[in-house]
Amino acid sequence: MATEAKFFQIKVPRGVRPGQQLQVRSPNGVDLVFSVPEGCAEGALLRIPMPPNPSLGPGQAQLPQQQQQVQPPSHQGSQIPQNSPPSLPASKPPVSPPQPAPESANQEKEEVKKYIPMALSELGNRLTSKKTELKGELEDISREIQKLEAELEELRVKQKEKEAEIKEISEHLPKLEVMSEKFQKLF
């Protein structure tokens, strides 16, 4: 009994170019290594056939194994053969090469239009929350500054008192030295 092939999607990572080897892990935990198809630039969505589940035992359903043509996003509808079939580690069975996601540009735009208000609302909520948090922190810092300024003023008052004491002692030292010399002469 044949089973229907299942797929998963990935986005071509930044800096990855056509022909470059890419390693991904499928949702069922199988590591796949393949060459990025020609015509698929960074950010393109690729539709990748789900590899057989390694936990399936003999006699259990597995996905059909077939080679497929790759359709780059900029050439949807035309068939472009891939230069190199996907290569897997020796212990993994081969799977079909990745394909660009089947979504049209209009479908993608509609999804983005639906997502934008929700994303902006979430961003607004997060920014409002962060603003409230920062205001609270700013108030705490302002109170701490006032406290430190009061302590600084107290320290300035103490500094002036100590400076006055030092001045008074400095004025009495010469007199004390004169008295000490007179006292030593007498005895």
mmCIF file of C-alpha atoms in Angstrom:
data_model
loop_
_atom_site.group_PDB
_atom_site.id
_atom_site.type_symbol
_atom_site.label_atom_id
_atom_site.label_comp_id
_atom_site.label_asym_id
_atom_site.label_seq_id
_atom_site.Cartn_x
_atom_site.Cartn_y
_atom_site.Cartn_z
ATOM 1 C CA MET A 1 0.000 0.000 0.000
ATOM 2 C CA ALA A 2 1.556 3.320 -1.118
ATOM 3 C CA THR A 3 1.519 6.311 1.208
ATOM 4 C CA GLU A 4 1.235 9.947 0.182
ATOM 5 C CA ALA A 5 4.563 11.802 0.263
ATOM 6 C CA LYS A 6 4.783 14.485 2.962
ATOM 7 C CA PHE A 7 6.937 17.586 2.793
ATOM 8 C CA PHE A 8 8.376 20.201 5.091
ATOM 9 C CA GLN A 9 9.656 23.673 4.244
ATOM 10 C CA ILE A 10 12.853 25.499 5.006
ATOM 11 C CA LYS A 11 14.055 28.969 4.169
ATOM 12 C CA VAL A 12 17.451 29.148 2.427
ATOM 13 C CA PRO A 13 19.697 30.717 5.095
ATOM 14 C CA ARG A 14 21.479 34.022 4.627
ATOM 15 C CA GLY A 15 24.764 33.686 2.778
ATOM 16 C CA VAL A 16 23.893 30.301 1.245
ATOM 17 C CA ARG A 17 24.137 30.231 -2.556
ATOM 18 C CA PRO A 18 22.914 27.827 -5.265
ATOM 19 C CA GLY A 19 25.098 24.732 -5.482
ATOM 20 C CA GLN A 20 26.317 25.102 -1.896
ATOM 21 C CA GLN A 21 25.869 22.129 0.455
ATOM 22 C CA LEU A 22 23.239 22.655 3.138
ATOM 23 C CA GLN A 23 22.506 20.415 6.106
ATOM 24 C CA VAL A 24 19.061 20.464 7.733
ATOM 25 C CA ARG A 25 17.248 18.301 10.243
ATOM 26 C CA SER A 26 13.773 17.160 9.217
ATOM 27 C CA PRO A 27 10.891 17.370 11.701
ATOM 28 C CA ASN A 28 11.209 13.611 12.286
ATOM 29 C CA GLY A 29 14.869 14.024 13.307
ATOM 30 C CA VAL A 30 16.648 12.826 10.141
ATOM 31 C CA ASP A 31 19.665 14.901 9.106
ATOM 32 C CA LEU A 32 19.710 15.726 5.386
ATOM 33 C CA VAL A 33 22.572 17.095 3.295
ATOM 34 C CA PHE A 34 21.857 18.455 -0.178
ATOM 35 C CA SER A 35 23.000 21.028 -2.709
ATOM 36 C CA VAL A 36 20.885 24.178 -2.880
ATOM 37 C CA PRO A 37 19.148 24.104 -6.289
ATOM 38 C CA GLU A 38 20.104 26.591 -8.998
ATOM 39 C CA GLY A 39 17.854 29.641 -8.984
ATOM 40 C CA CYS A 40 17.217 29.471 -5.218
ATOM 41 C CA ALA A 41 18.677 32.539 -3.537
ATOM 42 C CA GLU A 42 18.919 33.176 0.195
ATOM 43 C CA GLY A 43 15.486 33.588 1.743
ATOM 44 C CA ALA A 44 13.777 31.326 -0.816
ATOM 45 C CA LEU A 45 11.397 28.725 0.576
ATOM 46 C CA LEU A 46 12.252 25.134 -0.334
ATOM 47 C CA ARG A 47 9.791 22.264 -0.165
ATOM 48 C CA ILE A 48 11.646 19.156 0.987
ATOM 49 C CA PRO A 49 10.213 15.636 0.914
ATOM 50 C CA MET A 50 9.999 14.152 4.383
ATOM 51 C CA PRO A 51 12.565 11.344 4.690
ATOM 52 C CA PRO A 52 11.481 7.952 6.018
ATOM 53 C CA ASN A 53 11.119 7.907 9.780
ATOM 54 C CA PRO A 54 14.158 6.052 11.183
ATOM 55 C CA SER A 55 12.013 4.645 13.986
ATOM 56 C CA LEU A 56 9.736 2.739 11.567
ATOM 57 C CA GLY A 57 10.392 -0.951 11.623
ATOM 58 C CA PRO A 58 10.233 -3.462 8.744
ATOM 59 C CA GLY A 59 6.805 -3.761 7.166
ATOM 60 C CA GLN A 60 5.694 -0.321 8.394
ATOM 61 C CA ALA A 61 4.690 2.397 5.931
ATOM 62 C CA GLN A 62 7.491 4.483 4.473
ATOM 63 C CA LEU A 63 7.445 7.352 2.006
ATOM 64 C CA PRO A 64 8.008 6.594 -1.683
ATOM 65 C CA GLN A 65 11.494 7.301 -2.978
ATOM 66 C CA GLN A 66 11.508 9.261 -6.226
ATOM 67 C CA GLN A 67 13.734 11.843 -7.852
ATOM 68 C CA GLN A 68 11.975 15.147 -8.517
ATOM 69 C CA GLN A 69 12.797 18.250 -10.461
ATOM 70 C CA VAL A 70 13.430 21.469 -8.563
ATOM 71 C CA GLN A 71 11.471 24.618 -9.265
ATOM 72 C CA PRO A 72 13.280 27.762 -8.138
ATOM 73 C CA PRO A 73 10.994 30.526 -6.809
ATOM 74 C CA SER A 74 11.748 32.868 -9.720
ATOM 75 C CA HIS A 75 10.816 30.200 -12.318
ATOM 76 C CA GLN A 76 7.709 28.618 -10.828
ATOM 77 C CA GLY A 77 5.990 26.412 -13.342
ATOM 78 C CA SER A 78 9.150 25.585 -15.316
ATOM 79 C CA GLN A 79 11.118 22.457 -14.583
ATOM 80 C CA ILE A 80 14.838 22.942 -13.928
ATOM 81 C CA PRO A 81 16.912 19.845 -13.172
ATOM 82 C CA GLN A 82 19.145 19.947 -10.145
ATOM 83 C CA ASN A 83 22.870 19.544 -10.853
ATOM 84 C CA SER A 84 23.584 17.205 -7.963
ATOM 85 C CA PRO A 85 21.150 14.895 -6.161
ATOM 86 C CA PRO A 86 21.012 15.211 -2.406
ATOM 87 C CA SER A 87 23.658 13.269 -0.571
ATOM 88 C CA LEU A 88 22.971 11.755 2.807
ATOM 89 C CA PRO A 89 25.249 10.245 5.404
ATOM 90 C CA ALA A 90 26.017 6.613 4.542
ATOM 91 C CA SER A 91 23.536 5.303 7.117
ATOM 92 C CA LYS A 92 20.577 7.332 5.795
ATOM 93 C CA PRO A 93 18.461 6.354 2.749
ATOM 94 C CA PRO A 94 18.324 8.845 -0.158
ATOM 95 C CA VAL A 95 15.328 11.167 -0.407
ATOM 96 C CA SER A 96 13.931 13.410 -3.105
ATOM 97 C CA PRO A 97 15.672 16.769 -3.587
ATOM 98 C CA PRO A 98 14.145 19.909 -2.099
ATOM 99 C CA GLN A 99 11.628 21.942 -4.071
ATOM 100 C CA PRO A 100 10.625 25.583 -3.752
ATOM 101 C CA ALA A 101 7.475 26.113 -1.744
ATOM 102 C CA PRO A 102 4.391 25.990 -3.967
ATOM 103 C CA GLU A 103 2.948 29.289 -2.731
ATOM 104 C CA SER A 104 2.399 31.998 -5.302
ATOM 105 C CA ALA A 105 3.547 35.549 -4.758
ATOM 106 C CA ASN A 106 -0.072 36.649 -4.222
ATOM 107 C CA GLN A 107 -0.664 33.981 -1.565
ATOM 108 C CA GLU A 108 2.493 35.046 0.196
ATOM 109 C CA LYS A 109 1.452 38.714 0.075
ATOM 110 C CA GLU A 110 -1.958 37.837 1.535
ATOM 111 C CA GLU A 111 -0.324 35.943 4.385
ATOM 112 C CA VAL A 112 1.972 38.894 5.053
ATOM 113 C CA LYS A 113 -1.035 41.261 5.016
ATOM 114 C CA LYS A 114 -2.765 39.078 7.613
ATOM 115 C CA TYR A 115 0.364 38.822 9.722
ATOM 116 C CA ILE A 116 1.384 42.514 9.732
ATOM 117 C CA PRO A 117 -1.469 43.881 11.920
ATOM 118 C CA MET A 118 -1.006 41.045 14.391
ATOM 119 C CA ALA A 119 2.762 41.554 14.455
ATOM 120 C CA LEU A 120 2.409 45.338 14.832
ATOM 121 C CA SER A 121 -0.072 44.875 17.667
ATOM 122 C CA GLU A 122 2.281 42.470 19.438
ATOM 123 C CA LEU A 123 5.199 44.833 18.883
ATOM 124 C CA GLY A 124 3.123 47.740 20.235
ATOM 125 C CA ASN A 125 2.225 45.725 23.334
ATOM 126 C CA ARG A 126 5.846 44.770 23.928
ATOM 127 C CA LEU A 127 7.048 48.347 23.448
ATOM 128 C CA THR A 128 4.366 49.691 25.810
ATOM 129 C CA SER A 129 5.340 47.105 28.399
ATOM 130 C CA LYS A 130 9.036 47.944 27.990
ATOM 131 C CA LYS A 131 8.259 51.679 28.240
ATOM 132 C CA THR A 132 6.390 51.121 31.532
ATOM 133 C CA GLU A 133 9.261 49.000 32.830
ATOM 134 C CA LEU A 134 11.827 51.643 31.858
ATOM 135 C CA LYS A 135 9.766 54.432 33.466
ATOM 136 C CA GLY A 136 9.745 52.470 36.720
ATOM 137 C CA GLU A 137 13.502 51.955 36.515
ATOM 138 C CA LEU A 138 14.000 55.664 35.756
ATOM 139 C CA GLU A 139 11.939 56.627 38.824
ATOM 140 C CA ASP A 140 14.036 54.268 40.961
ATOM 141 C CA ILE A 141 17.211 55.819 39.592
ATOM 142 C CA SER A 142 15.880 59.359 40.252
ATOM 143 C CA ARG A 143 15.128 58.439 43.881
ATOM 144 C CA GLU A 144 18.599 56.919 44.229
ATOM 145 C CA ILE A 145 20.163 60.102 42.789
ATOM 146 C CA GLN A 146 18.212 62.268 45.278
ATOM 147 C CA LYS A 147 19.350 60.029 48.129
ATOM 148 C CA LEU A 148 22.973 60.213 46.961
ATOM 149 C CA GLU A 149 22.756 63.996 46.542
ATOM 150 C CA ALA A 150 21.495 64.312 50.154
ATOM 151 C CA GLU A 151 24.348 62.085 51.348
ATOM 152 C CA LEU A 152 26.817 64.153 49.296
ATOM 153 C CA GLU A 153 25.543 67.364 50.922
ATOM 154 C CA GLU A 154 25.972 65.803 54.383
ATOM 155 C CA LEU A 155 29.527 64.804 53.450
ATOM 156 C CA ARG A 156 30.276 68.354 52.245
ATOM 157 C CA VAL A 157 29.091 69.751 55.592
ATOM 158 C CA LYS A 158 31.334 67.247 57.429
ATOM 159 C CA GLN A 159 34.210 68.152 55.103
ATOM 160 C CA LYS A 160 33.849 71.865 56.001
ATOM 161 C CA GLU A 161 33.730 71.019 59.723
ATOM 162 C CA LYS A 162 36.924 68.948 59.416
ATOM 163 C CA GLU A 163 38.611 71.685 57.388
ATOM 164 C CA ALA A 164 37.713 74.190 60.149
ATOM 165 C CA GLU A 165 39.151 71.831 62.808
ATOM 166 C CA ILE A 166 42.361 71.418 60.779
ATOM 167 C CA LYS A 167 42.663 75.203 60.404
ATOM 168 C CA GLU A 168 42.175 75.715 64.142
ATOM 169 C CA ILE A 169 44.766 73.045 64.969
ATOM 170 C CA SER A 170 47.156 74.518 62.414
ATOM 171 C CA GLU A 171 46.798 77.919 64.087
ATOM 172 C CA HIS A 172 47.560 76.445 67.529
ATOM 173 C CA LEU A 173 50.550 74.316 66.484
ATOM 174 C CA PRO A 174 53.057 77.203 66.204
ATOM 175 C CA LYS A 175 51.998 78.475 69.651
ATOM 176 C CA LEU A 176 52.379 74.963 71.067
ATOM 177 C CA GLU A 177 55.846 74.612 69.565
ATOM 178 C CA VAL A 178 56.915 77.937 71.099
ATOM 179 C CA MET A 179 55.567 76.866 74.484
ATOM 180 C CA SER A 180 57.308 73.493 74.155
ATOM 181 C CA GLU A 181 60.656 75.178 73.497
ATOM 182 C CA LYS A 182 60.221 77.494 76.495
ATOM 183 C CA PHE A 183 59.271 74.557 78.691
ATOM 184 C CA GLN A 184 62.371 72.591 77.603
ATOM 185 C CA LYS A 185 64.627 75.592 78.363
ATOM 186 C CA LEU A 186 63.221 75.894 81.845
ATOM 187 C CA PHE A 187 63.779 72.278 82.735
#
